[in-house]
Tab-separated table of C-alpha atoms in Angstrom:
chain	number	residue	atom	x	y	z
R	12	MET	CA	-71.073	-223.061	-85.976
R	13	VAL	CA	-72.791	-220.784	-83.497
R	14	PRO	CA	-76.533	-221.348	-83.502
R	15	VAL	CA	-79.032	-218.447	-84.764
R	16	ILE	CA	-82.162	-217.703	-82.887
R	17	ALA	CA	-84.688	-215.573	-84.222
R	18	LEU	CA	-87.333	-213.800	-82.143
R	19	VAL	CA	-90.668	-213.694	-83.751
R	20	GLY	CA	-94.148	-212.772	-82.736
R	21	ARG	CA	-97.217	-210.247	-82.979
R	22	PRO	CA	-96.054	-206.918	-82.187
R	23	ASN	CA	-95.571	-205.513	-78.733
R	24	VAL	CA	-95.217	-209.050	-77.217
R	25	GLY	CA	-91.765	-208.153	-75.728
R	26	LYS	CA	-89.259	-209.474	-78.605
R	27	SER	CA	-87.125	-206.693	-77.942
R	28	THR	CA	-87.272	-206.915	-74.344
R	29	LEU	CA	-86.104	-210.550	-74.262
R	30	PHE	CA	-83.254	-209.797	-76.923
R	31	ASN	CA	-81.729	-207.210	-74.634
R	32	ARG	CA	-81.983	-210.056	-71.818
R	33	LEU	CA	-80.533	-212.590	-73.836
R	34	THR	CA	-77.595	-210.212	-75.141
R	35	LYS	CA	-77.351	-208.564	-71.759
R	36	SER	CA	-77.114	-205.175	-73.372
R	37	ARG	CA	-79.782	-202.307	-73.908
R	38	ASP	CA	-78.825	-202.461	-78.141
R	39	ALA	CA	-82.813	-202.707	-78.775
R	40	LEU	CA	-85.095	-200.164	-78.202
R	41	VAL	CA	-87.948	-201.004	-75.705
R	42	ALA	CA	-91.249	-198.948	-75.382
R	43	GLU	CA	-94.970	-199.529	-74.976
R	44	ILE	CA	-95.298	-198.804	-78.763
R	45	ALA	CA	-96.408	-201.341	-81.091
R	46	GLY	CA	-94.156	-201.930	-84.285
R	47	LEU	CA	-91.206	-200.092	-82.736
R	48	THR	CA	-88.737	-202.519	-84.122
R	49	ARG	CA	-88.774	-202.562	-87.758
R	50	ASP	CA	-85.426	-203.978	-89.062
R	51	ARG	CA	-83.484	-207.006	-88.255
R	52	LYS	CA	-81.164	-206.516	-85.312
R	53	TYR	CA	-78.608	-208.976	-84.566
R	54	GLY	CA	-76.590	-209.600	-81.154
R	55	GLU	CA	-74.519	-212.046	-79.521
R	56	GLY	CA	-75.019	-213.879	-76.182
R	57	LYS	CA	-73.517	-216.599	-74.409
R	58	VAL	CA	-74.236	-219.300	-71.825
R	59	GLY	CA	-71.092	-220.375	-70.064
R	60	GLU	CA	-68.856	-220.987	-72.876
R	61	ARG	CA	-71.626	-221.508	-75.656
R	62	PRO	CA	-72.144	-218.359	-77.701
R	63	PHE	CA	-75.250	-217.789	-79.654
R	64	ILE	CA	-76.549	-215.208	-81.957
R	65	VAL	CA	-80.176	-213.587	-81.390
R	66	ILE	CA	-82.362	-212.002	-84.348
R	67	ASP	CA	-84.619	-208.999	-83.131
R	68	THR	CA	-87.555	-208.590	-85.404
R	69	GLY	CA	-90.502	-206.494	-86.132
R	70	GLY	CA	-94.093	-208.071	-85.020
R	71	ILE	CA	-96.217	-209.961	-87.557
R	72	SER	CA	-100.161	-209.369	-87.208
R	73	GLY	CA	-101.036	-211.124	-90.369
R	74	GLU	CA	-102.914	-208.322	-91.696
R	75	GLU	CA	-99.556	-206.216	-92.866
R	76	VAL	CA	-100.247	-203.276	-95.316
R	77	GLY	CA	-97.917	-200.629	-95.956
R	78	ILE	CA	-94.737	-200.336	-94.113
R	79	ASP	CA	-96.156	-203.464	-91.925
R	80	GLU	CA	-95.607	-205.576	-94.825
R	81	ALA	CA	-92.015	-204.762	-95.338
R	82	MET	CA	-91.698	-205.547	-91.783
R	83	ALA	CA	-93.112	-208.582	-91.868
R	84	SER	CA	-90.692	-209.565	-95.034
R	85	GLN	CA	-87.625	-208.955	-92.884
R	86	SER	CA	-89.241	-210.965	-89.943
R	87	PHE	CA	-89.764	-213.930	-92.308
R	88	GLN	CA	-86.289	-213.255	-93.836
R	89	ALA	CA	-84.933	-213.710	-90.135
R	90	ILE	CA	-87.071	-217.102	-89.711
R	91	GLN	CA	-85.354	-218.551	-92.789
R	92	GLU	CA	-81.810	-217.602	-91.659
R	93	ALA	CA	-82.288	-218.738	-88.278
R	94	ASP	CA	-81.477	-222.562	-86.524
R	95	ILE	CA	-84.166	-221.925	-84.065
R	96	VAL	CA	-87.537	-219.734	-83.630
R	97	PHE	CA	-88.607	-218.446	-80.479
R	98	PHE	CA	-92.205	-217.941	-80.805
R	99	MET	CA	-93.160	-215.292	-78.528
R	100	VAL	CA	-96.947	-214.765	-77.447
R	101	ASP	CA	-98.482	-212.569	-75.016
R	102	ALA	CA	-99.741	-214.549	-72.013
R	103	SER	CA	-101.936	-211.646	-70.890
R	104	ALA	CA	-103.732	-211.110	-73.997
R	105	GLY	CA	-104.356	-214.697	-74.811
R	106	ILE	CA	-104.064	-216.508	-78.284
R	107	LEU	CA	-105.038	-214.330	-81.312
R	108	GLU	CA	-105.693	-214.745	-84.990
R	109	GLY	CA	-102.260	-213.747	-85.682
R	110	ASP	CA	-100.612	-216.141	-83.325
R	111	ARG	CA	-102.302	-218.968	-85.011
R	112	MET	CA	-101.237	-217.442	-88.430
R	113	ILE	CA	-97.266	-217.552	-87.314
R	114	ALA	CA	-97.768	-220.844	-85.798
R	115	ASN	CA	-98.905	-222.551	-89.094
R	116	TYR	CA	-96.150	-220.856	-91.037
R	117	LEU	CA	-93.586	-222.196	-88.355
R	118	ARG	CA	-94.905	-225.700	-88.584
R	119	LYS	CA	-94.690	-225.448	-92.339
R	120	SER	CA	-91.384	-224.081	-92.590
R	121	GLY	CA	-89.904	-227.031	-90.466
R	122	LYS	CA	-87.952	-225.032	-88.494
R	123	SER	CA	-87.011	-226.048	-84.981
R	124	ALA	CA	-89.310	-223.707	-82.609
R	125	TYR	CA	-89.869	-222.925	-79.161
R	126	LEU	CA	-93.168	-221.315	-77.672
R	127	ILE	CA	-92.670	-218.717	-75.428
R	128	ALA	CA	-95.390	-217.214	-73.289
R	129	ASN	CA	-94.151	-213.826	-72.224
R	130	LYS	CA	-95.758	-211.538	-69.596
R	131	ILE	CA	-96.753	-214.068	-66.913
R	132	ASP	CA	-95.561	-212.096	-64.364
R	133	GLY	CA	-98.756	-211.685	-61.624
R	134	LYS	CA	-100.507	-214.666	-62.978
R	135	ASN	CA	-100.758	-218.335	-62.137
R	136	PRO	CA	-98.308	-220.200	-64.923
R	137	ASP	CA	-100.484	-223.288	-64.774
R	138	VAL	CA	-103.606	-221.560	-65.742
R	139	VAL	CA	-102.259	-219.505	-68.409
R	140	LEU	CA	-99.783	-221.897	-70.212
R	141	VAL	CA	-103.105	-224.178	-70.569
R	142	GLU	CA	-104.241	-222.005	-73.478
R	143	MET	CA	-100.978	-222.114	-75.263
R	144	TYR	CA	-101.408	-225.937	-76.084
R	145	GLU	CA	-104.136	-224.586	-78.824
R	146	LEU	CA	-101.338	-223.815	-81.069
R	147	GLY	CA	-99.815	-227.206	-81.158
R	148	MET	CA	-96.265	-225.829	-80.856
R	149	GLY	CA	-95.575	-228.203	-78.000
R	150	GLU	CA	-94.883	-227.335	-74.314
R	151	PRO	CA	-94.910	-223.518	-73.833
R	152	LEU	CA	-92.394	-222.214	-71.764
R	153	GLY	CA	-93.213	-219.093	-69.408
R	154	ILE	CA	-91.199	-216.231	-68.932
R	155	ALA	CA	-91.716	-212.668	-67.907
R	156	ALA	CA	-88.546	-210.692	-69.786
R	157	ALA	CA	-89.284	-207.590	-68.413
R	158	HIS	CA	-88.377	-208.522	-64.807
R	159	ASN	CA	-85.715	-211.312	-66.130
R	160	ARG	CA	-88.202	-213.981	-64.638
R	161	GLY	CA	-87.434	-217.262	-66.276
R	162	VAL	CA	-85.064	-216.117	-68.795
R	163	SER	CA	-81.882	-218.098	-67.815
R	164	SER	CA	-83.629	-221.176	-67.270
R	165	LEU	CA	-85.228	-220.834	-70.920
R	166	ILE	CA	-81.726	-220.240	-72.606
R	167	ASP	CA	-79.915	-222.989	-70.505
R	168	HIS	CA	-82.746	-225.499	-71.467
R	169	VAL	CA	-82.478	-224.620	-75.403
R	170	MET	CA	-78.799	-224.583	-75.266
R	171	ASP	CA	-78.597	-228.100	-73.326
R	172	GLU	CA	-81.121	-229.608	-75.705
R	173	LEU	CA	-79.041	-228.322	-78.688
R	174	HIS	CA	-75.732	-229.561	-77.309
R	175	GLY	CA	-77.310	-232.878	-76.269
R	176	VAL	CA	-77.010	-232.502	-72.554
R	177	SER	CA	-79.731	-235.206	-71.577
R	178	ASP	CA	-79.974	-238.545	-69.592
R	179	GLU	CA	-80.441	-240.161	-73.039
R	180	PRO	CA	-77.349	-240.590	-75.412
R	181	VAL	CA	-77.269	-238.410	-78.362
R	182	THR	CA	-76.145	-239.028	-81.859
R	183	HIS	CA	-74.552	-236.119	-83.683
R	184	PRO	CA	-74.604	-236.658	-87.422
R	185	GLU	CA	-71.706	-234.817	-89.193
R	186	ASN	CA	-73.632	-232.509	-91.266
R	187	ASP	CA	-75.289	-231.189	-87.884
R	188	TRP	CA	-74.093	-227.807	-86.504
R	189	HIS	CA	-73.604	-229.724	-83.193
R	190	TYR	CA	-71.608	-232.396	-84.326
R	191	VAL	CA	-68.646	-233.853	-82.088
R	192	TRP	CA	-65.514	-232.083	-83.521
R	193	ASP	CA	-62.036	-233.746	-83.664
R	194	GLU	CA	-59.279	-233.051	-81.345
R	195	GLY	CA	-57.447	-230.959	-84.016
R	196	GLU	CA	-60.794	-229.145	-85.336
R	197	GLU	CA	-61.741	-226.097	-84.257
R	198	SER	CA	-64.729	-225.966	-81.397
R	199	PRO	CA	-67.966	-224.364	-82.409
R	200	ALA	CA	-67.391	-222.025	-79.274
R	201	GLU	CA	-64.038	-220.479	-80.999
R	202	GLU	CA	-65.524	-220.105	-84.731
R	203	VAL	CA	-66.061	-216.809	-86.113
R	204	VAL	CA	-69.440	-215.193	-85.064
R	205	HIS	CA	-72.432	-214.566	-87.709
R	206	GLU	CA	-71.299	-212.435	-90.200
R	207	GLU	CA	-73.677	-209.834	-89.412
R	208	LEU	CA	-71.879	-209.187	-85.852
R	209	ASP	CA	-68.335	-209.438	-87.711
R	210	VAL	CA	-68.036	-205.519	-87.602
R	211	LYS	CA	-64.690	-204.551	-89.298
R	212	GLY	CA	-63.229	-202.352	-92.235
R	213	ILE	CA	-64.271	-198.863	-92.694
R	214	LYS	CA	-67.621	-197.848	-90.560
R	215	ILE	CA	-69.654	-195.862	-92.746
R	216	ALA	CA	-72.421	-193.889	-90.856
R	217	VAL	CA	-75.208	-192.652	-93.390
R	218	VAL	CA	-76.888	-190.032	-91.629
R	219	GLY	CA	-79.427	-187.069	-92.405
R	220	ARG	CA	-83.004	-185.828	-92.046
R	221	PRO	CA	-86.215	-187.737	-92.021
R	222	ASN	CA	-87.048	-189.184	-95.672
R	223	VAL	CA	-84.024	-188.029	-97.295
R	224	GLY	CA	-83.195	-191.787	-98.628
R	225	LYS	CA	-80.796	-192.716	-96.147
R	226	SER	CA	-82.102	-196.464	-96.253
R	227	THR	CA	-82.663	-196.493	-99.923
R	228	LEU	CA	-79.067	-195.560	-100.164
R	229	VAL	CA	-77.659	-198.463	-97.628
R	230	ASN	CA	-80.097	-200.981	-99.793
R	231	ARG	CA	-78.351	-199.916	-103.067
R	232	PHE	CA	-74.742	-200.273	-101.594
R	233	LEU	CA	-75.739	-203.562	-100.606
R	234	GLY	CA	-77.263	-204.610	-103.323
R	235	GLU	CA	-80.352	-206.230	-101.328
R	236	ASP	CA	-83.704	-205.381	-99.470
R	237	ARG	CA	-81.459	-205.320	-95.852
R	238	VAL	CA	-83.397	-202.688	-94.252
R	239	VAL	CA	-87.224	-201.291	-94.652
R	240	VAL	CA	-87.651	-198.904	-97.056
R	241	TYR	CA	-90.951	-196.900	-97.416
R	242	ASP	CA	-92.032	-193.387	-98.167
R	243	GLU	CA	-92.788	-192.278	-94.820
R	244	ALA	CA	-90.707	-190.055	-92.612
R	245	GLY	CA	-89.234	-191.820	-89.492
R	246	THR	CA	-89.327	-195.447	-91.120
R	247	THR	CA	-85.845	-196.120	-89.333
R	248	ARG	CA	-85.895	-195.911	-85.730
R	249	ASP	CA	-82.681	-197.833	-84.776
R	250	SER	CA	-78.865	-197.900	-85.773
R	251	ILE	CA	-78.259	-201.131	-87.941
R	252	TYR	CA	-74.750	-202.329	-88.053
R	253	ILE	CA	-74.206	-204.123	-91.406
R	254	PRO	CA	-70.489	-205.654	-92.370
R	255	TYR	CA	-70.177	-206.563	-95.990
R	256	GLU	CA	-67.322	-206.831	-98.429
R	257	ARG	CA	-66.621	-204.661	-101.755
R	258	HIS	CA	-63.692	-205.858	-103.794
R	259	GLY	CA	-61.749	-206.930	-101.260
R	260	GLN	CA	-62.292	-204.133	-98.758
R	261	ASP	CA	-64.205	-204.850	-95.795
R	262	TYR	CA	-67.063	-202.220	-94.847
R	263	THR	CA	-69.808	-201.950	-92.049
R	264	LEU	CA	-72.633	-199.741	-93.215
R	265	ILE	CA	-74.443	-197.980	-90.194
R	266	ASP	CA	-78.214	-197.265	-91.327
R	267	THR	CA	-79.177	-194.541	-88.464
R	268	ALA	CA	-82.800	-193.131	-87.817
R	269	GLY	CA	-83.428	-189.572	-89.358
R	270	VAL	CA	-82.886	-186.533	-86.984
R	271	ARG	CA	-85.647	-183.739	-86.863
R	272	ARG	CA	-85.755	-180.432	-85.025
R	273	ARG	CA	-85.998	-180.552	-81.239
R	274	LYS	CA	-89.363	-178.744	-81.215
R	275	ASN	CA	-91.062	-181.495	-83.139
R	276	ILE	CA	-90.039	-184.544	-81.267
R	277	SER	CA	-92.518	-185.645	-78.381
R	278	GLU	CA	-92.084	-189.471	-78.354
R	279	ALA	CA	-89.796	-191.153	-76.105
R	280	ALA	CA	-88.802	-193.474	-78.377
R	281	GLU	CA	-87.824	-190.850	-81.181
R	282	LYS	CA	-85.424	-189.257	-78.542
R	283	PHE	CA	-83.792	-192.563	-78.080
R	284	SER	CA	-83.333	-193.047	-82.041
R	285	ILE	CA	-81.678	-189.921	-82.143
R	286	ILE	CA	-79.368	-190.667	-79.403
R	287	LYS	CA	-78.533	-193.895	-81.131
R	288	THR	CA	-77.891	-192.042	-84.380
R	289	LEU	CA	-75.399	-189.591	-82.456
R	290	GLN	CA	-73.482	-192.546	-81.074
R	291	ALA	CA	-73.144	-194.051	-84.193
R	292	ILE	CA	-71.559	-190.720	-85.742
R	293	GLN	CA	-69.211	-191.115	-82.831
R	294	ASP	CA	-68.492	-194.453	-83.707
R	295	CYS	CA	-67.900	-194.534	-87.201
R	296	HIS	CA	-64.924	-193.440	-89.450
R	297	VAL	CA	-66.670	-191.723	-92.406
R	298	CYS	CA	-70.293	-189.989	-92.350
R	299	ILE	CA	-72.150	-189.762	-95.406
R	300	LEU	CA	-74.465	-186.740	-94.923
R	301	VAL	CA	-77.495	-187.346	-97.271
R	302	LEU	CA	-79.201	-184.003	-98.630
R	303	ASP	CA	-82.863	-183.961	-100.467
R	304	ALA	CA	-82.256	-182.259	-103.942
R	305	ARG	CA	-85.973	-181.652	-103.856
R	306	THR	CA	-86.445	-179.556	-100.432
R	307	GLY	CA	-82.900	-178.071	-100.546
R	308	ILE	CA	-80.703	-177.079	-97.662
R	309	VAL	CA	-82.456	-176.420	-94.490
R	310	GLU	CA	-81.311	-175.538	-90.837
R	311	GLN	CA	-81.628	-179.234	-89.633
R	312	ASP	CA	-79.019	-180.097	-92.261
R	313	LEU	CA	-76.456	-177.583	-90.916
R	314	HIS	CA	-77.213	-178.926	-87.549
R	315	MET	CA	-76.098	-182.371	-88.521
R	316	LEU	CA	-73.414	-181.217	-90.332
R	317	SER	CA	-71.941	-179.315	-87.389
R	318	PHE	CA	-72.370	-182.313	-85.378
R	319	VAL	CA	-70.461	-184.230	-87.685
R	320	LEU	CA	-67.459	-181.938	-87.744
R	321	ASN	CA	-67.635	-181.298	-83.788
R	322	ALA	CA	-67.344	-185.142	-83.917
R	323	GLY	CA	-64.173	-184.636	-86.005
R	324	ARG	CA	-65.630	-187.203	-88.505
R	325	ALA	CA	-64.592	-187.785	-92.091
R	326	LEU	CA	-67.200	-186.519	-94.370
R	327	VAL	CA	-68.748	-187.339	-97.735
R	328	ILE	CA	-71.894	-185.156	-98.747
R	329	ALA	CA	-74.414	-187.050	-100.936
R	330	ILE	CA	-77.220	-185.013	-102.563
R	331	ASN	CA	-79.799	-187.458	-103.108
R	332	LYS	CA	-83.084	-187.417	-105.423
R	333	TRP	CA	-81.203	-185.594	-108.133
R	334	ASP	CA	-82.973	-187.502	-110.926
R	335	GLY	CA	-85.736	-185.735	-112.381
R	336	MET	CA	-85.155	-182.650	-111.999
R	337	GLU	CA	-85.149	-179.614	-114.197
R	338	ALA	CA	-81.860	-177.905	-115.219
R	339	ASP	CA	-82.913	-174.442	-113.613
R	340	GLU	CA	-83.826	-176.354	-110.531
R	341	LYS	CA	-80.536	-178.151	-110.487
R	342	GLN	CA	-78.471	-174.875	-111.052
R	343	ARG	CA	-80.899	-173.468	-108.174
R	344	VAL	CA	-79.512	-176.231	-105.814
R	345	LYS	CA	-75.808	-176.160	-106.864
R	346	ASP	CA	-75.987	-172.157	-106.237
R	347	GLU	CA	-77.462	-172.855	-102.689
R	348	ILE	CA	-74.575	-175.494	-101.901
R	349	ASP	CA	-71.820	-173.233	-102.990
R	350	ARG	CA	-73.247	-170.252	-100.746
R	351	ARG	CA	-74.148	-172.268	-97.418
R	352	PHE	CA	-71.499	-174.851	-97.686
R	353	ASP	CA	-68.465	-172.363	-99.090
R	354	PHE	CA	-66.343	-173.533	-95.966
R	355	LEU	CA	-66.508	-176.990	-96.752
R	356	THR	CA	-63.575	-177.078	-99.411
R	357	PHE	CA	-62.293	-180.230	-98.063
R	358	ALA	CA	-65.553	-182.366	-98.207
R	359	ASP	CA	-66.290	-184.316	-101.688
R	360	MET	CA	-70.063	-183.699	-102.767
R	361	HIS	CA	-71.863	-186.150	-104.963
R	362	PHE	CA	-75.232	-185.569	-106.978
R	363	ILE	CA	-77.023	-189.253	-106.736
R	364	SER	CA	-80.129	-191.126	-106.858
R	365	ALA	CA	-80.213	-193.750	-104.270
R	366	LEU	CA	-83.050	-195.216	-105.934
R	367	HIS	CA	-81.813	-195.809	-109.071
R	368	GLY	CA	-78.037	-196.143	-108.641
R	369	THR	CA	-77.252	-193.053	-110.308
R	370	GLY	CA	-73.670	-192.019	-109.079
R	371	VAL	CA	-73.802	-194.050	-106.158
R	372	GLY	CA	-70.691	-196.136	-106.992
R	373	HIS	CA	-68.240	-193.047	-106.969
R	374	LEU	CA	-69.372	-192.608	-103.170
R	375	TYR	CA	-66.751	-195.561	-102.412
R	376	GLU	CA	-64.037	-193.165	-104.248
R	377	SER	CA	-64.796	-190.623	-101.418
R	378	VAL	CA	-65.263	-192.756	-98.458
R	379	ASP	CA	-61.714	-194.703	-98.938
R	380	GLN	CA	-59.896	-191.179	-99.571
R	381	ALA	CA	-61.468	-189.679	-96.784
R	382	TYR	CA	-60.847	-192.503	-94.460
R	383	GLU	CA	-57.021	-192.848	-95.432
R	384	SER	CA	-56.730	-189.097	-94.683
R	385	ALA	CA	-58.416	-189.594	-91.474
R	386	MET	CA	-56.050	-192.782	-90.277
R	387	GLY	CA	-53.003	-191.358	-92.025
R	388	LYS	CA	-49.554	-191.347	-89.988
R	389	TRP	CA	-46.991	-188.749	-90.509
R	390	GLN	CA	-43.434	-188.462	-89.288
R	391	THR	CA	-42.292	-185.607	-87.097
R	392	ASN	CA	-39.532	-184.531	-89.132
R	393	MET	CA	-41.984	-184.049	-92.189
R	394	LEU	CA	-44.404	-182.055	-90.189
R	395	THR	CA	-41.432	-180.155	-88.513
R	396	ARG	CA	-40.106	-179.379	-92.155
R	397	ILE	CA	-43.755	-178.283	-93.326
R	398	LEU	CA	-43.919	-176.022	-90.311
R	399	GLU	CA	-40.575	-174.446	-90.798
R	400	ASP	CA	-41.571	-173.962	-94.350
R	401	ALA	CA	-44.812	-172.285	-93.782
R	402	VAL	CA	-43.217	-169.860	-91.043
R	403	ALA	CA	-40.429	-169.198	-93.682
R	404	THR	CA	-43.143	-168.097	-96.164
R	405	HIS	CA	-45.372	-166.045	-93.779
R	406	GLN	CA	-43.903	-165.459	-90.102
R	407	PRO	CA	-46.211	-165.096	-87.287
R	408	PRO	CA	-47.398	-161.668	-86.296
R	409	MET	CA	-45.600	-159.776	-83.408
R	410	VAL	CA	-47.289	-160.381	-79.833
R	411	ARG	CA	-46.502	-157.751	-77.229
R	412	ASN	CA	-43.369	-156.532	-79.197
R	413	ARG	CA	-42.031	-160.003	-79.430
R	414	ARG	CA	-42.433	-162.644	-82.194
R	415	PRO	CA	-43.810	-166.162	-81.305
R	416	LYS	CA	-41.365	-169.059	-82.098
R	417	LEU	CA	-42.801	-172.333	-83.541
R	418	ARG	CA	-40.505	-174.819	-82.813
R	419	TYR	CA	-41.674	-178.409	-84.101
R	420	ALA	CA	-44.672	-180.095	-84.938
R	421	HIS	CA	-45.748	-183.901	-84.220
R	422	GLN	CA	-48.826	-185.848	-84.780
R	423	GLY	CA	-51.248	-186.446	-81.598
R	424	GLY	CA	-53.867	-189.062	-83.221
R	425	SER	CA	-55.975	-189.959	-85.915
R	426	ASN	CA	-59.619	-189.584	-86.795
R	427	PRO	CA	-59.623	-186.837	-86.891
R	428	PRO	CA	-55.937	-185.850	-87.644
R	429	VAL	CA	-54.362	-184.191	-84.490
R	430	LEU	CA	-51.432	-182.032	-85.278
R	431	VAL	CA	-49.716	-180.396	-82.276
R	432	ILE	CA	-47.181	-177.531	-82.635
R	433	HIS	CA	-44.833	-176.638	-80.049
R	434	GLY	CA	-43.331	-173.094	-79.378
R	435	ASN	CA	-43.705	-170.145	-77.265
R	436	LEU	CA	-46.233	-167.340	-77.302
R	437	VAL	CA	-48.551	-169.570	-79.571
R	438	ASN	CA	-51.206	-169.321	-77.137
R	439	ASP	CA	-51.549	-165.719	-78.413
R	440	LEU	CA	-51.526	-166.110	-82.003
R	441	PRO	CA	-54.658	-164.933	-84.099
R	442	ASP	CA	-57.067	-167.629	-85.392
R	443	ASP	CA	-56.484	-166.251	-88.758
R	444	TYR	CA	-52.540	-167.560	-88.743
R	445	LYS	CA	-53.657	-170.564	-87.068
R	446	ARG	CA	-56.283	-171.220	-89.865
R	447	TYR	CA	-53.104	-170.627	-92.261
R	448	LEU	CA	-51.035	-173.364	-90.618
R	449	ALA	CA	-54.068	-175.576	-90.798
R	450	ASN	CA	-54.537	-174.838	-94.425
R	451	THR	CA	-51.067	-175.241	-95.242
R	452	PHE	CA	-50.671	-178.833	-93.336
R	453	ARG	CA	-53.760	-179.767	-95.422
R	454	ARG	CA	-52.415	-178.910	-98.688
R	455	VAL	CA	-49.087	-179.863	-98.577
R	456	LEU	CA	-50.066	-183.742	-96.764
R	457	ALA	CA	-53.072	-183.670	-99.172
R	458	ILE	CA	-55.527	-184.583	-96.494
R	459	LYS	CA	-58.921	-184.732	-97.973
R	460	GLY	CA	-62.281	-185.399	-96.910
R	461	THR	CA	-61.787	-185.103	-92.840
R	462	PRO	CA	-61.291	-182.267	-90.778
R	463	ILE	CA	-58.042	-181.637	-88.888
R	464	ARG	CA	-57.413	-180.103	-85.590
R	465	VAL	CA	-54.328	-178.116	-84.954
R	466	GLU	CA	-53.328	-178.084	-80.990
R	467	PHE	CA	-50.424	-175.402	-79.805
R	468	ARG	CA	-48.578	-176.284	-76.569
R	469	GLN	CA	-46.728	-173.541	-75.159
R	470	GLY	CA	-43.495	-174.633	-73.379
R	471	GLU	CA	-42.551	-173.629	-70.060
R	472	ASN	CA	-40.058	-170.980	-69.073
R	473	PRO	CA	-37.053	-173.085	-67.629
R	474	PHE	CA	-36.124	-169.901	-65.298
R	475	ALA	CA	-39.514	-169.313	-63.902
R	476	ASP	CA	-39.244	-170.877	-60.941
R	477	LYS	CA	-35.674	-169.023	-60.222
R	478	GLN	CA	-37.619	-165.543	-61.200
R	479	LYS	CA	-40.165	-166.308	-58.558
R	480	GLU	CA	-37.183	-167.110	-56.151
R	481	VAL	CA	-35.791	-163.501	-57.001
R	482	ARG	CA	-39.151	-161.536	-56.684
R	483	HIS	CA	-39.612	-163.152	-53.380
R	484	ARG	CA	-36.250	-162.267	-52.024
R	485	ARG	CA	-36.605	-158.775	-53.135
R	486	LYS	CA	-39.988	-158.887	-51.737
R	487	SER	CA	-38.337	-160.050	-48.447
R	488	ARG	CA	-35.881	-157.553	-48.521
R	489	ALA	CA	-38.246	-154.800	-49.091
R	490	GLU	CA	-40.199	-155.636	-46.307
R	491	ALA	CA	-37.358	-155.927	-44.026
R	492	VAL	CA	-36.122	-152.412	-44.961
R	493	VAL	CA	-39.536	-151.068	-44.081
R	494	LYS	CA	-39.796	-153.053	-40.745
R	495	THR	CA	-36.288	-151.710	-39.637
R	496	ALA	CA	-37.383	-148.192	-40.703
R	497	ASN	CA	-40.329	-148.511	-38.602
R	498	ILE	CA	-38.364	-150.063	-35.555
R	499	ARG	CA	-36.006	-146.831	-35.762
R	500	GLN	CA	-38.826	-144.447	-36.179
R	501	ILE	CA	-40.221	-145.758	-32.944
R	502	LYS	CA	-37.257	-145.617	-31.054
R	503	LEU	CA	-36.444	-142.269	-32.312
R	504	ASP	CA	-39.940	-140.929	-31.150
R	505	LYS	CA	-39.388	-142.532	-27.684
R	506	TYR	CA	-36.149	-140.751	-27.245
R	507	ARG	CA	-37.248	-137.276	-28.293
R	508	LYS	CA	-40.301	-138.135	-25.916
R	509	ALA	CA	-37.773	-138.646	-23.191
R	510	ARG	CA	-36.169	-135.347	-23.840
R	511	ASN	CA	-38.600	-133.207	-23.789
R	512	LYS	CA	-40.053	-134.541	-20.286
R	513	PRO	CA	-39.508	-131.689	-17.653
């Protein structure tokens, strides 16, 4: 079994920086802002052939109220899940009351914990680390995560102790995770990674404006308080991947940060959060665009929708906070949706309440259907027959007194489905005829929930080179005729001058 290491400590002590160092990635957002990390974030690291799992957590101060209380709950849950705890303190700030509270909690939990003194750069370690013994957590280990100082020796030391690398013989009980396995058994390094990192199945990104209920919907999907939910815009600041299984089908939910209008964004951390959200859209199979029924459709919703469609991702629209609305308000929202989303004929829309679970279960039907359409495979002969029937029903308009010929069609990709049509003069087809062909393919193939892209490729003229040669010969012949005529004219002028001389 792969060991799980939880990083805990007060806010802004460098947990996310150490997380990125251990996982050799930039998955965790890092900034000089206390409380930037709010949800548990899992990552995978490796020392040689020995893998481990790291959990980044939010800060614990001991005086949590409001959203900080929900963040602390996530951190305590990570401690319960972990095999090892890295208790991080800020060496530059010294020991504070929050550090003492966390130390007491760890001693009572009975977890194997290491005291990590971060930010020792520019200081005398012997002087700084003496104060840390006050916590009673054993010998402190000094590092500077921002400069990668002492991080390698730290993880090597911990992994050596876990795997029993020491001068004295170490016993390995069978119920311990680092037992000595038999030759026929699977080694710990080969075992399946932590379930939170086993990303597979249909990847569903939940996107939308801030405070529309994305995290509440994610928790409702999972049936547990996996991510922090609070009645405050911008609660989620990072993209959290959460694998799970439902009725034998694997899914991976991606909770994303809300995207505000560009003029309202000032903090660098929020800019990185938005980048993570846009990357999650590119990485997913199906997007659930969450709208707020109470505020209606705003311009930012249309901007998010535009990005999803340009990325070619399958789409399901969830109008949240539908409960408790009056009949006339519901009708007003429906009329606005019909007016502003009249072009979204392929996407399913659901009116839900993420808080109470109303209508949430029906989202899976649309997600599964959209995924099947986005990842569908069709044979070339089937697509060509559909193309021939569409052309027979409605021929393409004339182009420069010539009728374009559409010869055959084949599939060029998935997610989104790409259909490639070959023929001549296809680059001159009008847009309305291209839409007619796309809608015909969508109707016959029963493509639902995903945009499709129809590409046109014009065949090359096999006689193009010969025509160029003919034109070149004609041009050369004409130039030769002109040159010969000029020479004759010059000779004639000389002859006439010679005869006219006295």
